[in-house]
Amino acid sequence: MQRKVKEQVPRRYIMFKDFPAFHAYQLRCYLFVARDMYASDKSGLSDPYAVMSFGRYSIQSTTVRDSVTPNWEETLFLEGVRLFGSPEDIAKFPPKVFIEFFDKDQLGKNEQLGITEAQPMVVLHRDEQYQPPQLDWFDIVRHGTPAGELLAAFELILDEGEHEIGTADLPKGLPPKDYGIPLAIRPEIRKMRIEFLCWGVRNMKRYQLLAVNSPLVELECSNKTVTMTDHIHDASKNPNFTTANRFLTMDLDLPLNDLYAPPFNIKVYDKRSLSRKPMVGTHPIKTLSEFYVDPIPSQKMKAAMKAVSGQTAMEEAEKETQVEKDTIIELDVDPEMQKRSEFDWWSKYYTSIDDPLRKQSEYLLQGYDTIKVYHSELESEFGNFTDLVRSFPLHRGKGSRDPEEEDGDTVVGILKGALRVYPIPPIPSLPEVPKSDPFECIIRVYIIRGLELQPQDPGGKSDPYVKLKVGDKEISDRDNYIPNNLNPIFGRVFEIPATLPKDHILKITVMDHDIVGDDLIGHTEIDLENRYLSRHRATVGLPVNYCKRGPNIWRDQKKPKDILKEFSKINQFLLPRWISDSEVLFDGISKKLEDYEDLEDLKELEVYNELGPKDERLALHVLRSQDMIRLVPEHVESRPLYNPMQPRVSQGSLHMWVDMFPKTRSIPPPVDISPRCPEKFCLRIVVWNTADVELQETSVVTGEQMSDIYVKGWMQGLDKVQKTDVHYRSMDGEGNFNWRFVFNFDYLPSDKLMVIKKKEHFYNLDQTERHFPPLLTMQTWDNDIISPDDFIGTMNLNLQKMLKPKENAKEVTAEMVEGEEEGMEEEIDEEENADESREGSEFDEEDGEQETTDAGNARTSCFSNLLEVPQLSRARITSSLKDVRVAFNLQKEKPKPKLFDLFKQKWVKGWWPMIKVKQNEPVLTGKILMELELLTMEESQLKPTNIAREEPNAHPHLDKPYRPPDSFLWFTSPLKSLRYIVWENFKWPIIGAMLTFIVVLMVAAAIYTFPSTILRASIDNLWPKYN
């Protein structure tokens, strides 16, 4: 057996025939600067150096100590780089250059910081047309994630024979660098000044087990640094820098092109004993281009500066502000007029958000103002309030500076300040910078409602309540939790004393109440200091009008005229000069009250009696009309809630706002946003009679049409269904009842909604609150013994928009329902669009009274009950009145019946139609005579009564109804059935039958006795002697 010999593939070589084997090149890497690099040391910095690799060649740069924005400014070059192939091919397809970055460590292996790649610009001839390469940014990647950027340029130059260039054109670099970057490659520069306002530090974490109590700031840019001469003496008491030592400036050459703007480093040190100053945090800024400002003051600012004689506007503002601190401004508030106002704050809120169920059209008709409702945080609408200071997060430790990265959470504190970059020599106009001394204030937090909160309970609900924390002060509202609700209405006001800037963070937490261990739903944080310092004046929002009372009552410490004067001073405008109470010169421009208000129209509105003085109203209009510096209006903001277990995923939102009041002035009373309390009402319904009720059955005995009529009714949301007794054997559709229904319910007159509180399940500990329109449903049914009862007709009555009844049953028609359809349609549409806390839901019948017919199943709907048409969808029914009319083939020209409000009229009596839909058309199936009376609970106690005809039977007294003698259940009274049913209908046939029976009986007796009589007579004749 022969062995198989393995055949080897011959080696192949690339041979260059027509040109030399290789060419010599020189590779130059103009390494300028890097930014936002990975921090490899525990200090939050690195000692980076770069290694450039090109084929089998490599070269290393110098090491920059303690920086994540290293500024190399050196040229790395490789001589004698041999590349095979023609120079033309190399120029078309140049090889890539790889640059790796490492952190230089004294002990252990150097850690890689990232890598980037680039294609060099190939230069074959350096003649007059030679253009140097342009600097560009290259992305640095570390383990597949971004790890910074490199500003550099790469050049591959043919370096052999007559093209040999050497290094003569490269400038000498500063030691230890061998060569610098040529001027032709450097970007064009200009003299710039960097100005940094050091305001203070916040939330500094410990460093080396010690608290950071004496921080100071150092700025670093383009290998230049500037350090503060003084530090904070005790950050635990006052974390702000002193007024005299809070400005840092540095002059340096910066590129004209913003693309090449160098990175900027802010470092914070802590001054400790033994002259130690460890670095406790750093903040790298990728580019300074976003901090460029216009240094030239506007003409308005120049005029404002010259307007004040003898002293600057800022000095005068300081004096007048000191005077205002000692002045207490009392608002002109009339408590009695406030109580008599028809509208409250919730009227303004629901009208502003256009709530479909609770908005009040009368509110706008009377000229009242709405509030601005933001669908996001207030900070997002006003640039995070960074017009004076902004927050710079300080990093320390190993990891990325991107918080979204796995190791990017390295924030150890916050430095508050302001950074400005402008060219010199122009002198910029400095804005007014307030004092940095601590001051006490009152933080008033209004929590209105929660929206779409994340469910925490197994049943898909939550029991939310609110917690607040400012500094070391915490308030918990656990006792007032709202059970089983994802859209709770809190209506809570909290006041917390705070000392700014120490207590600058307001944390609002929404918790889920549990018997054992509450769950976190979400929280949100507000920087109070930024709001207070902002020129947008986010302390108290400005309303539309200045009112002394009512839902728009003025709630600021200062009046509009004082705010206008303060606004002019802060923004260096001309101080306002009042010509009259309705005209003012603001910044040299005349402003008149008639430009903002139509006084003739206002006098006809109710809001006119609540307005304040003209000059205050004009000042407020001028403030609200500012476009250059928008002032925060009276508002409600929507703040998303976040949970650490699901970061960056909203857990719902809060409608709320925050007011801040310094204690140097009197603090106005809070706005009453307490949830509206429902009023108790009692609805009494007396069912007198029915007429022309559709006859559903045929008598087995008599063959006549009849119905066993009874009436039942309920109010939407209430479990209790009430029924009358049965009027048996109604032959003409008439039913006599004299029966009383009594429904007690809670009602919100302002919202026009019923409030229903009940347990959703038997195992629930708390009741769930739901809101429903006040809808009354009355139905007529035919009573059956064995089979389910038969539905005859229905009538839905909205107590707010009730159909006016008729005095006579003959006037009742099916067309009367059309006006009621419009009201029902509107209520259904609004209910569907309302949030979960207000929307109706079907309830189960636990007493066995739920019927099995189609009409009886959908009891909680409004117009759907009335129609009882399975093929018509709810959306189609509630889409519009036009669709309803088309569905029922109703004529548009039919007049609309009159509607009235039972809550105002209190009492009504008359005939209403009972409707059933057959073949998509409403058909009149009966008429009902009812008396409705609506009483408050106090009135109901003064006029006691009971259901049905039970005692106390009064208001009105109900006698037992007069019904025909044959109105009874036949099998309960057999004798009466014979008398009133059989005898009344078959009297003559029965008499005839009886007579016939007697005759037949007599004939039969005669026939029976006739033979014996004949025989006896015959015998008597034959044998008379024997007789």
Short mmCIF file of C-alpha atoms in Angstrom, two decimals, residues 34 72 84 105 112 295 328 381 392 422 478 518 537 589 598 602 612 684 773 786 843 872 932 988 1025:
data_model
loop_
_atom_site.label_atom_id
_atom_site.label_comp_id
_atom_site.label_asym_id
_atom_site.label_seq_id
_atom_site.Cartn_x
_atom_site.Cartn_y
_atom_site.Cartn_z
CA ALA A 34 -6.11 66.56 21.73
CA TRP A 72 1.78 68.82 22.07
CA PHE A 84 7.16 49.68 -2.81
CA ASP A 105 2.82 55.33 34.48
CA GLN A 112 -3.87 52.52 26.26
CA PRO A 295 -17.68 93.01 23.76
CA ILE A 328 -43.01 96.58 53.18
CA GLU A 381 -37.69 77.13 27.85
CA PHE A 392 -19.62 72.90 35.26
CA TYR A 422 -13.68 88.14 23.60
CA ARG A 478 -47.33 60.42 53.14
CA ASP A 518 -42.80 52.45 50.00
CA ARG A 537 -36.62 86.58 36.86
CA ILE A 589 -39.85 104.99 24.24
CA ASP A 598 -59.34 98.34 25.56
CA LEU A 602 -63.04 95.83 29.97
CA GLY A 612 -55.48 97.21 40.12
CA ARG A 684 -85.56 62.37 44.08
CA PRO A 773 -70.97 63.27 34.18
CA ILE A 786 -88.87 32.11 33.14
CA PHE A 843 -69.13 48.53 36.73
CA LEU A 872 -72.82 51.20 15.20
CA LEU A 932 -87.51 65.18 39.43
CA TRP A 988 -121.15 34.14 27.28
CA LYS A 1025 -155.35 -7.53 35.74
#
